Each structure stands twice: as C-alpha cells, then as structure tokens.
C-alpha cells in the first residue's frame, strides 16, 4: 500500500509552503475571515467550492454500471445489484448513499462528468494529486491552478481564495500571491516533528538540488506550523472545533492528506458567503478513500457523509442570492482498478467520475463512460481531460480566460 499523509504530501510537493509564505499568505481564524465580510451577501458574484476526496475514490462503485455484466464479473462481492443503486439512465446509477445527489440529478442541478483523468495516468497518490492540483500533466510546476488564477485576478488579496483547514494545499499557491488557510482548530505539529523539521531544514550548499529543495520545504512546513500555533483556538468558531490531525494519524493511507469533518468546513464556507466575504474560491476536503480492503462498507459510509454534508450545505446557501450562484465540484486524484482484489477492496486505478452541482449547473452526463470491455493495462480509459473541467470553472464561475491559467488549454464542457 502506498501510504502517505498530508504532511508527506506537503513536504515532498515543494509547492505549497514555499510559494505561499513567499507571497505573504498566512493562517486566519474563522472569526477573522468572517469579520472581513460586508454584512450583505454579494448576489452578483459566483463562487466555486472545490471538494477534494483524498485517497482515490472508487468511481465504479460511485457511478455504478450495475447493469453491465462485465461490472458484475469484475467486482464479484463488491458489486452493487441493479436494484440497489439510484438510477440515472444509460445503465448507470449512483451509490445508494448518494440520495441528495440523486435529488439534484432529478432537479437537473447535478452534472456527472465521466471518465475524467489526465494523460498517461500514474498510480501514485502524490504524483496524481500533484498533477490535479497544479493542472500540469507534462511535468512539475511551482504553482497551483487556483494560485495562478489568484495571480491574475486576486489583486494580491489572499482571501479571494480560501482553504478551510490547517494547511494551504498546493492548488492555492501562486507565484505572486497565494490563498489563505483558515484553521478550524486541531493539534499543532508534535514537538518531535517540529524538532525533526528544524534539524533537516538546515541546507548544505554542496548538496544535490533536490535535497536542498526538500530542506527548504521542511523549513517552510515548520514555519507554517509555528504560524498556526500562534493563533488562538478561540477563533475557530463553534462547529469548527475538530481534531483534524487525529483522523489522519490513525489511518495514514486511508486519510491520504485530507481534512476530517467536511460538514464543519462547509459550515465555514456557508457562513462566509452569508457574511458577504469577498472570497470567490474555497477549497475543502475529505479523506479516507484509499480502500484496498473491505471497501464496500467504508466507501458507502464516506459517500453517505459526503452526500449529507453537500446536501445540507446547498440547502442552506440557496437562501441567499449569493448562495444560489455557488458551484460545487467534487473530484479525487484517481479512480480504482475495475477488478476487485483478494481483500474485498480495489487498487489504484485511473479515470473516475467528477461531480459538479449547484443551481447554475446544467444537469446530465458529460463525457463518455469508459467501457469495461475495452481496458488499457487492466485500467479504465480516460475519456475526459480534467483540464476541460477546470477550464469550464475558470471561464464560467471565476470569469477568467482559462488558457492563461492552464498553459494554453481552453477546451470547455457544457455543464454551466
């Protein structure tokens, strides 16, 4: 199992802390964020809420081809029967835990983008998530895709892009500016970790460039931790008081870097929208999707929680004109292999479905469903380039030329 944690991801990415701190980004409390609001929700501005599912969600048991005999053969006991899923048409159904998403589908406010991945998929959590967060499938770049949007449209204001959680994800780090991380609460880095980071961050000028880069990242990570530690937990705002690191430490591979308590994160986003905060893009996350064993119950529980939290969030924000312009996009770094493994789980795969939901969304299927009888190296074929989703969100939600952010890529889809 490729075990990794948020800390490992931050340390090895070399994107997040260095760029963010250089640009002056920092830690904010919930009350500090809310205090920047105008008091009146801005009914003219659209808002993006990006939900990252860390660990590689099993797309085939999320958007389920239950009527396909190949699916039943490949999945065995992991398969859902046709009468168990929530039917969408074309032989596909939603996981039975996704009842609120089914209602959004019926109301034509859920777009399901099928077969989403990047060219030459990689089974590594780190490499895949780095590609998704930087939107650079051809090689490493020092900034995230929303960070580059902030460079163009943020006017140097880190609150235009907010990540709710203890650390700033690479996707929010630009080259000139970066988003803000709003801490819900939780434990700081343990003392032993901070001491290790301190010792390893000393740079030897004769060392290999990659070692110097790692040392810089470790030093930045310690700076981020110290910055957060200086904040008072009293700023976390009621529902946000969660032990974020506890879940990650107890299940490293499964949590795979995400925050816990998605509902608490979305509560902060809803409060910020209601308070008239100027933020245009929010990042929240949920972990636990690295389901190599005993997958069915674990994934069903996670998806039901995701569905409950997203359903409650959209119901709440619909009460304001600003909330009715919110668009939520839900993605994971890869899907799982079509064939179940011997432990009643699935291993790292390639393409998977991506969900876009909200009142502005044109519901329906987008992209081709990967065929189970036309696999590539036992993996699903990619039918939709993930950058097409980003390009659509950049143009239609954030009002930006996507080609300027995505290195010339500007192909869009019709879900908005």
mmCIF file of C-alpha atoms in Angstrom:
data_model
loop_
_atom_site.group_PDB
_atom_site.id
_atom_site.type_symbol
_atom_site.label_atom_id
_atom_site.label_comp_id
_atom_site.label_asym_id
_atom_site.label_seq_id
_atom_site.Cartn_x
_atom_site.Cartn_y
_atom_site.Cartn_z
ATOM 1 C CA UNK A 1 0.000 0.000 0.000
ATOM 2 C CA UNK A 2 1.272 3.445 -0.888
ATOM 3 C CA UNK A 3 0.828 5.083 2.482
ATOM 4 C CA UNK A 4 1.189 8.822 2.677
ATOM 5 C CA UNK A 5 -0.107 11.672 4.730
ATOM 6 C CA UNK A 6 -0.865 15.317 4.306
ATOM 7 C CA UNK A 7 2.479 16.107 5.878
ATOM 8 C CA UNK A 8 4.386 13.884 3.479
ATOM 9 C CA UNK A 9 2.491 15.434 0.602
ATOM 10 C CA UNK A 10 3.297 18.946 1.738
ATOM 11 C CA UNK A 11 6.933 18.125 2.369
ATOM 12 C CA UNK A 12 7.542 16.396 -0.919
ATOM 13 C CA UNK A 13 5.456 18.646 -3.145
ATOM 14 C CA UNK A 14 7.765 21.621 -2.756
ATOM 15 C CA UNK A 15 4.910 23.829 -3.935
ATOM 16 C CA UNK A 16 2.727 24.809 -1.087
ATOM 17 C CA UNK A 17 4.606 26.335 1.793
ATOM 18 C CA UNK A 18 7.451 27.964 -0.073
ATOM 19 C CA UNK A 19 5.347 29.819 -2.591
ATOM 20 C CA UNK A 20 2.639 30.660 -0.095
ATOM 21 C CA UNK A 21 4.908 32.106 2.531
ATOM 22 C CA UNK A 22 6.960 33.999 -0.009
ATOM 23 C CA UNK A 23 3.746 35.629 -1.140
ATOM 24 C CA UNK A 24 2.757 36.549 2.387
ATOM 25 C CA UNK A 25 -0.062 34.097 2.841
ATOM 26 C CA UNK A 26 -0.789 33.011 6.359
ATOM 27 C CA UNK A 27 -3.159 31.456 8.810
ATOM 28 C CA UNK A 28 -6.517 33.008 9.504
ATOM 29 C CA UNK A 29 -9.093 32.232 12.127
ATOM 30 C CA UNK A 30 -12.741 31.763 11.248
ATOM 31 C CA UNK A 31 -13.782 34.925 13.083
ATOM 32 C CA UNK A 32 -11.066 36.898 11.286
ATOM 33 C CA UNK A 33 -12.374 35.687 7.943
ATOM 34 C CA UNK A 34 -15.988 36.493 8.788
ATOM 35 C CA UNK A 35 -15.026 39.948 10.054
ATOM 36 C CA UNK A 36 -13.859 40.886 6.542
ATOM 37 C CA UNK A 37 -17.394 40.474 5.177
ATOM 38 C CA UNK A 38 -19.559 43.378 4.088
ATOM 39 C CA UNK A 39 -22.507 42.087 6.116
ATOM 40 C CA UNK A 40 -24.514 41.581 2.926
ATOM 41 C CA UNK A 41 -24.034 38.619 0.583
ATOM 42 C CA UNK A 42 -22.884 39.683 -2.883
ATOM 43 C CA UNK A 43 -25.646 38.451 -5.169
ATOM 44 C CA UNK A 44 -23.655 39.202 -8.313
ATOM 45 C CA UNK A 45 -20.514 37.136 -7.732
ATOM 46 C CA UNK A 46 -20.307 33.427 -8.464
ATOM 47 C CA UNK A 47 -18.462 31.229 -6.005
ATOM 48 C CA UNK A 48 -16.545 27.992 -6.553
ATOM 49 C CA UNK A 49 -16.333 25.364 -3.819
ATOM 50 C CA UNK A 50 -13.791 22.677 -4.689
ATOM 51 C CA UNK A 51 -14.107 19.414 -2.750
ATOM 52 C CA UNK A 52 -11.053 17.118 -2.846
ATOM 53 C CA UNK A 53 -11.600 13.455 -1.965
ATOM 54 C CA UNK A 54 -8.150 12.258 -0.898
ATOM 55 C CA UNK A 55 -7.149 8.628 -1.327
ATOM 56 C CA UNK A 56 -8.537 7.824 -4.780
ATOM 57 C CA UNK A 57 -12.295 7.309 -4.666
ATOM 58 C CA UNK A 58 -13.640 4.193 -6.407
ATOM 59 C CA UNK A 59 -15.580 5.708 -9.291
ATOM 60 C CA UNK A 60 -17.105 2.430 -10.425
ATOM 61 C CA UNK A 61 -18.865 1.997 -7.092
ATOM 62 C CA UNK A 62 -19.854 5.682 -7.028
ATOM 63 C CA UNK A 63 -21.320 5.971 -10.533
ATOM 64 C CA UNK A 64 -22.242 2.315 -10.825
ATOM 65 C CA UNK A 65 -22.698 0.457 -14.160
ATOM 66 C CA UNK A 66 -24.759 -2.136 -12.331
ATOM 67 C CA UNK A 67 -26.482 -3.367 -15.481
ATOM 68 C CA UNK A 68 -23.173 -4.180 -17.183
ATOM 69 C CA UNK A 69 -22.354 -7.903 -16.878
ATOM 70 C CA UNK A 70 -18.631 -7.058 -17.104
ATOM 71 C CA UNK A 71 -19.004 -4.986 -13.933
ATOM 72 C CA UNK A 72 -20.607 -7.854 -12.075
ATOM 73 C CA UNK A 73 -17.882 -10.248 -13.261
ATOM 74 C CA UNK A 74 -15.025 -7.913 -12.322
ATOM 75 C CA UNK A 75 -16.350 -6.826 -8.950
ATOM 76 C CA UNK A 76 -17.815 -10.039 -7.539
ATOM 77 C CA UNK A 77 -18.992 -9.433 -3.965
ATOM 78 C CA UNK A 78 -18.030 -5.750 -4.223
ATOM 79 C CA UNK A 79 -20.618 -5.183 -6.935
ATOM 80 C CA UNK A 80 -23.943 -3.458 -6.382
ATOM 81 C CA UNK A 81 -27.040 -5.047 -7.864
ATOM 82 C CA UNK A 82 -29.226 -3.055 -10.246
ATOM 83 C CA UNK A 83 -31.969 -2.690 -7.666
ATOM 84 C CA UNK A 84 -29.533 -1.283 -5.084
ATOM 85 C CA UNK A 85 -28.339 1.797 -6.982
ATOM 86 C CA UNK A 86 -30.153 5.089 -7.626
ATOM 87 C CA UNK A 87 -30.871 5.020 -11.382
ATOM 88 C CA UNK A 88 -29.694 7.870 -13.616
ATOM 89 C CA UNK A 89 -30.184 6.253 -17.021
ATOM 90 C CA UNK A 90 -27.838 4.776 -19.656
ATOM 91 C CA UNK A 91 -27.359 1.750 -17.398
ATOM 92 C CA UNK A 92 -25.758 3.834 -14.653
ATOM 93 C CA UNK A 93 -26.816 4.541 -11.081
ATOM 94 C CA UNK A 94 -25.482 6.397 -8.083
ATOM 95 C CA UNK A 95 -24.165 4.637 -4.990
ATOM 96 C CA UNK A 96 -27.129 4.114 -2.637
ATOM 97 C CA UNK A 97 -25.563 6.545 -0.142
ATOM 98 C CA UNK A 98 -25.906 9.491 -2.546
ATOM 99 C CA UNK A 99 -29.586 10.295 -2.083
ATOM 100 C CA UNK A 100 -29.191 14.093 -2.057
ATOM 101 C CA UNK A 101 -27.145 13.943 -5.249
ATOM 102 C CA UNK A 102 -29.903 11.874 -6.828
ATOM 103 C CA UNK A 103 -32.422 14.572 -5.946
ATOM 104 C CA UNK A 104 -30.139 17.185 -7.508
ATOM 105 C CA UNK A 105 -29.945 14.982 -10.607
ATOM 106 C CA UNK A 106 -33.733 14.814 -10.779
ATOM 107 C CA UNK A 107 -33.839 18.618 -10.431
ATOM 108 C CA UNK A 108 -31.222 18.900 -13.247
ATOM 109 C CA UNK A 109 -28.639 20.538 -11.000
ATOM 110 C CA UNK A 110 -26.102 17.688 -10.959
ATOM 111 C CA UNK A 111 -23.617 17.232 -13.794
ATOM 112 C CA UNK A 112 -21.740 13.932 -13.922
ATOM 113 C CA UNK A 113 -18.517 14.195 -15.907
ATOM 114 C CA UNK A 114 -17.409 10.691 -16.861
ATOM 115 C CA UNK A 115 -14.019 9.117 -17.419
ATOM 116 C CA UNK A 116 -12.026 12.048 -16.018
ATOM 117 C CA UNK A 117 -8.266 11.816 -15.645
ATOM 118 C CA UNK A 118 -5.063 13.189 -17.150
ATOM 119 C CA UNK A 119 -2.815 11.921 -19.980
ATOM 120 C CA UNK A 120 -0.609 8.951 -19.070
ATOM 121 C CA UNK A 121 -2.208 8.253 -15.667
ATOM 122 C CA UNK A 122 0.078 7.450 -12.724
ATOM 123 C CA UNK A 123 -0.932 5.186 -9.832
ATOM 124 C CA UNK A 124 0.943 7.246 -7.243
ATOM 125 C CA UNK A 125 -1.189 9.296 -4.836
ATOM 126 C CA UNK A 126 1.442 12.026 -4.693
ATOM 127 C CA UNK A 127 2.116 12.269 -8.401
ATOM 128 C CA UNK A 128 -1.577 12.141 -9.299
ATOM 129 C CA UNK A 129 -2.621 14.731 -6.739
ATOM 130 C CA UNK A 130 0.275 16.984 -7.715
ATOM 131 C CA UNK A 131 -0.963 16.862 -11.326
ATOM 132 C CA UNK A 132 -4.556 17.572 -10.316
ATOM 133 C CA UNK A 133 -3.575 20.453 -8.053
ATOM 134 C CA UNK A 134 -1.105 22.088 -10.425
ATOM 135 C CA UNK A 135 -3.064 21.205 -13.595
ATOM 136 C CA UNK A 136 0.258 20.354 -15.209
ATOM 137 C CA UNK A 137 0.271 16.796 -16.576
ATOM 138 C CA UNK A 138 3.506 17.316 -18.507
ATOM 139 C CA UNK A 139 5.793 17.998 -15.545
ATOM 140 C CA UNK A 140 6.219 19.760 -12.191
ATOM 141 C CA UNK A 141 5.440 23.470 -11.955
ATOM 142 C CA UNK A 142 5.853 25.710 -8.907
ATOM 143 C CA UNK A 143 2.226 26.843 -8.620
ATOM 144 C CA UNK A 144 -1.303 25.500 -8.306
ATOM 145 C CA UNK A 145 -4.087 26.178 -10.795
ATOM 146 C CA UNK A 146 -6.156 28.332 -8.450
ATOM 147 C CA UNK A 147 -2.948 30.020 -7.325
ATOM 148 C CA UNK A 148 -2.321 31.093 -10.919
ATOM 149 C CA UNK A 149 -5.893 32.368 -11.084
ATOM 150 C CA UNK A 150 -5.163 34.382 -7.924
ATOM 151 C CA UNK A 151 -2.041 35.771 -9.578
ATOM 152 C CA UNK A 152 -4.258 37.182 -12.331
ATOM 153 C CA UNK A 153 -7.451 38.088 -10.508
ATOM 154 C CA UNK A 154 -6.731 38.226 -6.805
ATOM 155 C CA UNK A 155 -5.273 41.761 -6.677
ATOM 156 C CA UNK A 156 -2.856 40.484 -4.042
ATOM 157 C CA UNK A 157 -5.717 39.626 -1.698
ATOM 158 C CA UNK A 158 -5.206 36.119 -0.232
ATOM 159 C CA UNK A 159 -8.856 35.993 0.851
ATOM 160 C CA UNK A 160 -10.001 35.710 -2.768
ATOM 161 C CA UNK A 161 -9.056 32.043 -2.415
ATOM 162 C CA UNK A 162 -9.525 30.272 0.900
ATOM 163 C CA UNK A 163 -8.653 26.766 2.002
ATOM 164 C CA UNK A 164 -10.516 25.644 5.104
ATOM 165 C CA UNK A 165 -8.029 23.565 7.063
ATOM 166 C CA UNK A 166 -4.725 23.628 8.865
ATOM 167 C CA UNK A 167 -2.531 23.889 5.789
ATOM 168 C CA UNK A 168 -2.635 25.528 2.404
ATOM 169 C CA UNK A 169 -2.910 22.953 -0.395
ATOM 170 C CA UNK A 170 -0.647 23.340 -3.442
ATOM 171 C CA UNK A 171 -3.600 24.246 -5.658
ATOM 172 C CA UNK A 172 -3.910 27.619 -3.863
ATOM 173 C CA UNK A 173 -0.245 28.599 -4.194
ATOM 174 C CA UNK A 174 0.576 31.050 -6.955
ATOM 175 C CA UNK A 175 3.867 32.603 -7.995
ATOM 176 C CA UNK A 176 2.987 36.146 -6.904
ATOM 177 C CA UNK A 177 0.245 35.579 -4.359
ATOM 178 C CA UNK A 178 -1.489 32.693 -2.634
ATOM 179 C CA UNK A 179 -4.731 31.889 -0.924
ATOM 180 C CA UNK A 180 -5.376 31.922 2.810
ATOM 181 C CA UNK A 181 -5.728 28.900 5.072
ATOM 182 C CA UNK A 182 -8.496 29.205 7.645
ATOM 183 C CA UNK A 183 -7.921 26.931 10.570
ATOM 184 C CA UNK A 184 -10.810 25.116 12.201
ATOM 185 C CA UNK A 185 -8.786 24.046 15.232
ATOM 186 C CA UNK A 186 -6.860 20.880 15.975
ATOM 187 C CA UNK A 187 -3.446 19.942 17.173
ATOM 188 C CA UNK A 188 -0.235 21.588 16.000
ATOM 189 C CA UNK A 189 2.642 19.538 14.678
ATOM 190 C CA UNK A 190 4.009 17.388 17.535
ATOM 191 C CA UNK A 191 7.202 18.655 19.158
ATOM 192 C CA UNK A 192 9.191 15.717 17.818
ATOM 193 C CA UNK A 193 8.065 16.540 14.286
ATOM 194 C CA UNK A 194 8.978 20.181 14.701
ATOM 195 C CA UNK A 195 12.428 19.233 16.009
ATOM 196 C CA UNK A 196 12.948 16.871 13.082
ATOM 197 C CA UNK A 197 11.876 19.539 10.603
ATOM 198 C CA UNK A 198 14.208 22.038 12.237
ATOM 199 C CA UNK A 199 17.201 19.684 12.034
ATOM 200 C CA UNK A 200 16.505 18.592 8.473
ATOM 201 C CA UNK A 201 15.838 22.085 7.178
ATOM 202 C CA UNK A 202 19.485 23.183 7.504
ATOM 203 C CA UNK A 203 20.818 23.481 3.982
ATOM 204 C CA UNK A 204 24.176 22.270 2.729
ATOM 205 C CA UNK A 205 25.199 24.323 -0.308
ATOM 206 C CA UNK A 206 27.053 21.326 -1.737
ATOM 207 C CA UNK A 207 24.028 19.062 -1.516
ATOM 208 C CA UNK A 208 22.066 17.870 -4.538
ATOM 209 C CA UNK A 209 19.423 20.411 -5.655
ATOM 210 C CA UNK A 210 16.611 18.044 -4.736
ATOM 211 C CA UNK A 211 17.960 17.688 -1.210
ATOM 212 C CA UNK A 212 18.171 21.470 -0.888
ATOM 213 C CA UNK A 213 14.591 21.707 -2.132
ATOM 214 C CA UNK A 214 13.456 19.159 0.451
ATOM 215 C CA UNK A 215 15.270 21.068 3.183
ATOM 216 C CA UNK A 216 13.536 24.280 2.137
ATOM 217 C CA UNK A 217 10.151 22.567 2.213
ATOM 218 C CA UNK A 218 10.757 21.185 5.690
ATOM 219 C CA UNK A 219 11.712 24.610 6.930
ATOM 220 C CA UNK A 220 8.597 26.081 5.354
ATOM 221 C CA UNK A 221 6.436 23.393 6.912
ATOM 222 C CA UNK A 222 7.787 24.273 10.336
ATOM 223 C CA UNK A 223 7.125 27.960 9.684
ATOM 224 C CA UNK A 224 3.552 27.181 8.716
ATOM 225 C CA UNK A 225 3.084 25.155 11.877
ATOM 226 C CA UNK A 226 4.516 27.895 14.076
ATOM 227 C CA UNK A 227 2.300 30.457 12.388
ATOM 228 C CA UNK A 228 -0.785 28.394 13.130
ATOM 229 C CA UNK A 229 0.309 27.676 16.689
ATOM 230 C CA UNK A 230 0.368 31.392 17.381
ATOM 231 C CA UNK A 231 -3.340 31.613 16.646
ATOM 232 C CA UNK A 232 -5.860 31.287 19.404
ATOM 233 C CA UNK A 233 -8.238 28.362 19.192
ATOM 234 C CA UNK A 234 -10.946 30.770 20.307
ATOM 235 C CA UNK A 235 -11.131 31.994 16.723
ATOM 236 C CA UNK A 236 -12.265 28.663 15.386
ATOM 237 C CA UNK A 237 -15.944 29.336 15.693
ATOM 238 C CA UNK A 238 -18.080 26.709 17.381
ATOM 239 C CA UNK A 239 -18.748 23.863 14.954
ATOM 240 C CA UNK A 240 -15.250 24.111 13.625
ATOM 241 C CA UNK A 241 -13.651 22.666 16.752
ATOM 242 C CA UNK A 242 -12.479 19.366 15.383
ATOM 243 C CA UNK A 243 -9.374 17.263 15.847
ATOM 244 C CA UNK A 244 -8.197 17.376 12.254
ATOM 245 C CA UNK A 245 -4.948 15.523 12.698
ATOM 246 C CA UNK A 246 -6.424 12.743 14.729
ATOM 247 C CA UNK A 247 -8.137 11.127 11.777
ATOM 248 C CA UNK A 248 -5.075 11.454 9.604
ATOM 249 C CA UNK A 249 -2.692 9.946 12.094
ATOM 250 C CA UNK A 250 -4.881 6.967 12.746
ATOM 251 C CA UNK A 251 -5.333 5.957 9.126
ATOM 252 C CA UNK A 252 -2.481 7.310 7.064
ATOM 253 C CA UNK A 253 -3.152 5.627 3.759
ATOM 254 C CA UNK A 254 -6.874 5.990 4.012
ATOM 255 C CA UNK A 255 -6.950 9.609 5.008
ATOM 256 C CA UNK A 256 -4.320 10.459 2.461
ATOM 257 C CA UNK A 257 -3.868 14.054 3.391
ATOM 258 C CA UNK A 258 -7.390 15.399 3.718
ATOM 259 C CA UNK A 259 -9.160 17.204 6.499
ATOM 260 C CA UNK A 260 -11.789 15.487 8.571
ATOM 261 C CA UNK A 261 -15.230 16.934 9.326
ATOM 262 C CA UNK A 262 -16.324 18.081 5.886
ATOM 263 C CA UNK A 263 -19.563 19.411 7.381
ATOM 264 C CA UNK A 264 -17.610 21.754 9.655
ATOM 265 C CA UNK A 265 -15.567 23.023 6.702
ATOM 266 C CA UNK A 266 -18.684 23.658 4.630
ATOM 267 C CA UNK A 267 -20.283 25.406 7.594
ATOM 268 C CA UNK A 268 -17.435 27.935 7.491
ATOM 269 C CA UNK A 269 -17.938 28.418 3.747
ATOM 270 C CA UNK A 270 -21.683 28.977 4.197
ATOM 271 C CA UNK A 271 -21.110 31.473 6.999
ATOM 272 C CA UNK A 272 -18.572 33.362 4.897
ATOM 273 C CA UNK A 273 -20.982 33.591 1.953
ATOM 274 C CA UNK A 274 -23.763 34.784 4.255
ATOM 275 C CA UNK A 275 -21.419 37.375 5.772
ATOM 276 C CA UNK A 276 -20.550 38.838 2.373
ATOM 277 C CA UNK A 277 -16.872 37.817 2.458
ATOM 278 C CA UNK A 278 -15.116 38.557 -0.839
ATOM 279 C CA UNK A 279 -13.790 35.017 -1.375
ATOM 280 C CA UNK A 280 -14.508 33.593 -4.842
ATOM 281 C CA UNK A 281 -12.940 30.139 -4.488
ATOM 282 C CA UNK A 282 -12.951 27.799 -1.498
ATOM 283 C CA UNK A 283 -11.089 24.511 -1.040
ATOM 284 C CA UNK A 284 -12.359 21.845 1.352
ATOM 285 C CA UNK A 285 -11.538 18.151 1.578
ATOM 286 C CA UNK A 286 -12.463 14.722 2.849
ATOM 287 C CA UNK A 287 -10.119 11.747 3.255
ATOM 288 C CA UNK A 288 -10.354 8.011 3.744
ATOM 289 C CA UNK A 289 -10.915 6.797 0.170
ATOM 290 C CA UNK A 290 -7.804 4.599 -0.129
ATOM 291 C CA UNK A 291 -9.899 1.448 0.101
ATOM 292 C CA UNK A 292 -7.592 -1.502 -0.547
ATOM 293 C CA UNK A 293 -9.551 -3.802 1.780
ATOM 294 C CA UNK A 294 -13.136 -4.162 2.971
ATOM 295 C CA UNK A 295 -14.120 -1.361 0.673
ATOM 296 C CA UNK A 296 -17.874 -1.564 0.351
ATOM 297 C CA UNK A 297 -18.851 -0.562 3.867
ATOM 298 C CA UNK A 298 -16.105 2.060 4.215
ATOM 299 C CA UNK A 299 -16.810 3.773 0.921
ATOM 300 C CA UNK A 300 -20.565 3.645 1.430
ATOM 301 C CA UNK A 301 -20.174 5.364 4.806
ATOM 302 C CA UNK A 302 -17.871 8.038 3.354
ATOM 303 C CA UNK A 303 -20.137 8.733 0.383
ATOM 304 C CA UNK A 304 -23.213 8.938 2.605
ATOM 305 C CA UNK A 305 -21.409 11.503 4.763
ATOM 306 C CA UNK A 306 -20.318 13.447 1.698
ATOM 307 C CA UNK A 307 -23.894 13.413 0.409
ATOM 308 C CA UNK A 308 -25.316 14.563 3.741
ATOM 309 C CA UNK A 309 -22.827 17.424 4.073
ATOM 310 C CA UNK A 310 -23.181 18.628 0.482
ATOM 311 C CA UNK A 311 -26.968 18.376 0.631
ATOM 312 C CA UNK A 312 -27.138 20.384 3.839
ATOM 313 C CA UNK A 313 -24.715 22.978 2.507
ATOM 314 C CA UNK A 314 -26.623 23.596 -0.731
ATOM 315 C CA UNK A 315 -29.967 23.729 1.057
ATOM 316 C CA UNK A 316 -28.573 26.381 3.360
ATOM 317 C CA UNK A 317 -26.832 28.595 0.803
ATOM 318 C CA UNK A 318 -29.854 28.599 -1.515
ATOM 319 C CA UNK A 319 -31.490 31.006 0.932
ATOM 320 C CA UNK A 320 -29.435 33.913 -0.453
ATOM 321 C CA UNK A 321 -28.895 35.186 -3.995
ATOM 322 C CA UNK A 322 -25.149 34.736 -3.487
ATOM 323 C CA UNK A 323 -25.669 31.170 -2.381
ATOM 324 C CA UNK A 324 -27.718 30.402 -5.461
ATOM 325 C CA UNK A 325 -24.630 31.238 -7.558
ATOM 326 C CA UNK A 326 -22.453 28.680 -5.792
ATOM 327 C CA UNK A 327 -20.974 25.874 -7.904
ATOM 328 C CA UNK A 328 -19.504 22.824 -6.149
ATOM 329 C CA UNK A 329 -17.030 20.495 -7.890
ATOM 330 C CA UNK A 330 -16.080 17.140 -6.334
ATOM 331 C CA UNK A 331 -13.008 15.214 -7.549
ATOM 332 C CA UNK A 332 -10.444 12.645 -6.458
ATOM 333 C CA UNK A 333 -6.895 12.020 -7.696
ATOM 334 C CA UNK A 334 -7.823 8.777 -9.478
ATOM 335 C CA UNK A 335 -10.394 6.032 -9.589
ATOM 336 C CA UNK A 336 -9.748 2.394 -8.725
ATOM 337 C CA UNK A 337 -8.946 -0.636 -10.859
ATOM 338 C CA UNK A 338 -12.050 -2.289 -12.332
ATOM 339 C CA UNK A 339 -11.235 -5.720 -10.903
ATOM 340 C CA UNK A 340 -11.647 -6.247 -7.170
ATOM 341 C CA UNK A 341 -8.612 -7.522 -5.283
ATOM 342 C CA UNK A 342 -8.460 -10.509 -2.938
ATOM 343 C CA UNK A 343 -9.122 -8.337 0.145
ATOM 344 C CA UNK A 344 -12.562 -7.149 -0.913
ATOM 345 C CA UNK A 345 -11.078 -3.849 -1.973
ATOM 346 C CA UNK A 346 -9.679 -2.181 -5.071
ATOM 347 C CA UNK A 347 -6.238 -0.900 -6.007
ATOM 348 C CA UNK A 348 -5.112 2.392 -7.516
ATOM 349 C CA UNK A 349 -6.601 2.956 -10.949
ATOM 350 C CA UNK A 350 -7.082 5.757 -13.430
ATOM 351 C CA UNK A 351 -10.228 7.527 -14.614
ATOM 352 C CA UNK A 352 -13.270 8.263 -12.489
ATOM 353 C CA UNK A 353 -16.405 10.430 -12.430
ATOM 354 C CA UNK A 354 -16.352 14.060 -11.325
ATOM 355 C CA UNK A 355 -19.468 15.750 -9.951
ATOM 356 C CA UNK A 356 -20.480 19.392 -10.416
ATOM 357 C CA UNK A 357 -23.559 20.573 -8.537
ATOM 358 C CA UNK A 358 -25.477 23.708 -7.702
ATOM 359 C CA UNK A 359 -28.261 25.889 -9.074
ATOM 360 C CA UNK A 360 -26.233 27.253 -12.050
ATOM 361 C CA UNK A 361 -25.336 23.730 -13.202
ATOM 362 C CA UNK A 362 -26.822 22.118 -16.299
ATOM 363 C CA UNK A 363 -27.552 18.624 -15.118
ATOM 364 C CA UNK A 364 -26.806 15.485 -17.077
ATOM 365 C CA UNK A 365 -23.960 13.333 -18.318
ATOM 366 C CA UNK A 366 -20.851 14.856 -19.860
ATOM 367 C CA UNK A 367 -18.095 12.791 -21.429
ATOM 368 C CA UNK A 368 -18.152 9.146 -22.432
ATOM 369 C CA UNK A 369 -18.467 6.330 -19.909
ATOM 370 C CA UNK A 370 -15.276 4.194 -20.066
ATOM 371 C CA UNK A 371 -16.052 0.716 -21.386
ATOM 372 C CA UNK A 372 -15.347 -2.258 -19.146
ATOM 373 C CA UNK A 373 -14.608 -4.477 -22.139
ATOM 374 C CA UNK A 374 -12.006 -2.066 -23.541
ATOM 375 C CA UNK A 375 -9.449 -1.684 -20.760
ATOM 376 C CA UNK A 376 -5.884 -0.410 -21.087
ATOM 377 C CA UNK A 377 -3.434 -2.415 -18.926
ATOM 378 C CA UNK A 378 -6.449 -3.522 -16.853
ATOM 379 C CA UNK A 379 -7.409 0.121 -16.191
ATOM 380 C CA UNK A 380 -10.226 2.310 -17.446
ATOM 381 C CA UNK A 381 -9.538 4.525 -20.416
ATOM 382 C CA UNK A 382 -9.587 8.264 -19.897
ATOM 383 C CA UNK A 383 -12.373 9.872 -21.919
ATOM 384 C CA UNK A 384 -12.334 13.420 -20.460
ATOM 385 C CA UNK A 385 -9.252 15.551 -19.807
ATOM 386 C CA UNK A 386 -9.518 17.008 -16.279
ATOM 387 C CA UNK A 387 -8.382 20.397 -17.579
ATOM 388 C CA UNK A 388 -11.659 20.715 -19.503
ATOM 389 C CA UNK A 389 -13.458 20.792 -16.142
ATOM 390 C CA UNK A 390 -11.058 23.392 -14.766
ATOM 391 C CA UNK A 391 -11.347 25.478 -17.940
ATOM 392 C CA UNK A 392 -15.135 25.493 -17.618
ATOM 393 C CA UNK A 393 -14.995 26.515 -13.948
ATOM 394 C CA UNK A 394 -12.442 29.241 -14.654
ATOM 395 C CA UNK A 395 -14.432 30.732 -17.523
ATOM 396 C CA UNK A 396 -17.989 30.348 -16.237
ATOM 397 C CA UNK A 397 -17.589 30.688 -12.444
ATOM 398 C CA UNK A 398 -14.427 32.736 -11.925
ATOM 399 C CA UNK A 399 -14.688 34.806 -15.112
ATOM 400 C CA UNK A 400 -11.119 34.185 -16.269
ATOM 401 C CA UNK A 401 -9.559 33.182 -19.581
ATOM 402 C CA UNK A 402 -8.712 29.521 -18.876
ATOM 403 C CA UNK A 403 -5.893 29.431 -21.417
ATOM 404 C CA UNK A 404 -3.973 31.997 -19.393
ATOM 405 C CA UNK A 405 -4.137 29.751 -16.305
ATOM 406 C CA UNK A 406 -3.881 26.313 -17.905
ATOM 407 C CA UNK A 407 -0.867 26.865 -20.162
ATOM 408 C CA UNK A 408 -2.996 27.436 -23.239
ATOM 409 C CA UNK A 409 -5.612 24.764 -22.590
ATOM 410 C CA UNK A 410 -9.091 26.263 -23.085
ATOM 411 C CA UNK A 411 -11.440 23.449 -24.110
ATOM 412 C CA UNK A 412 -14.610 23.696 -22.052
ATOM 413 C CA UNK A 413 -17.630 21.498 -21.350
ATOM 414 C CA UNK A 414 -21.314 22.413 -21.351
ATOM 415 C CA UNK A 415 -22.237 21.813 -17.710
ATOM 416 C CA UNK A 416 -22.517 25.558 -16.965
#
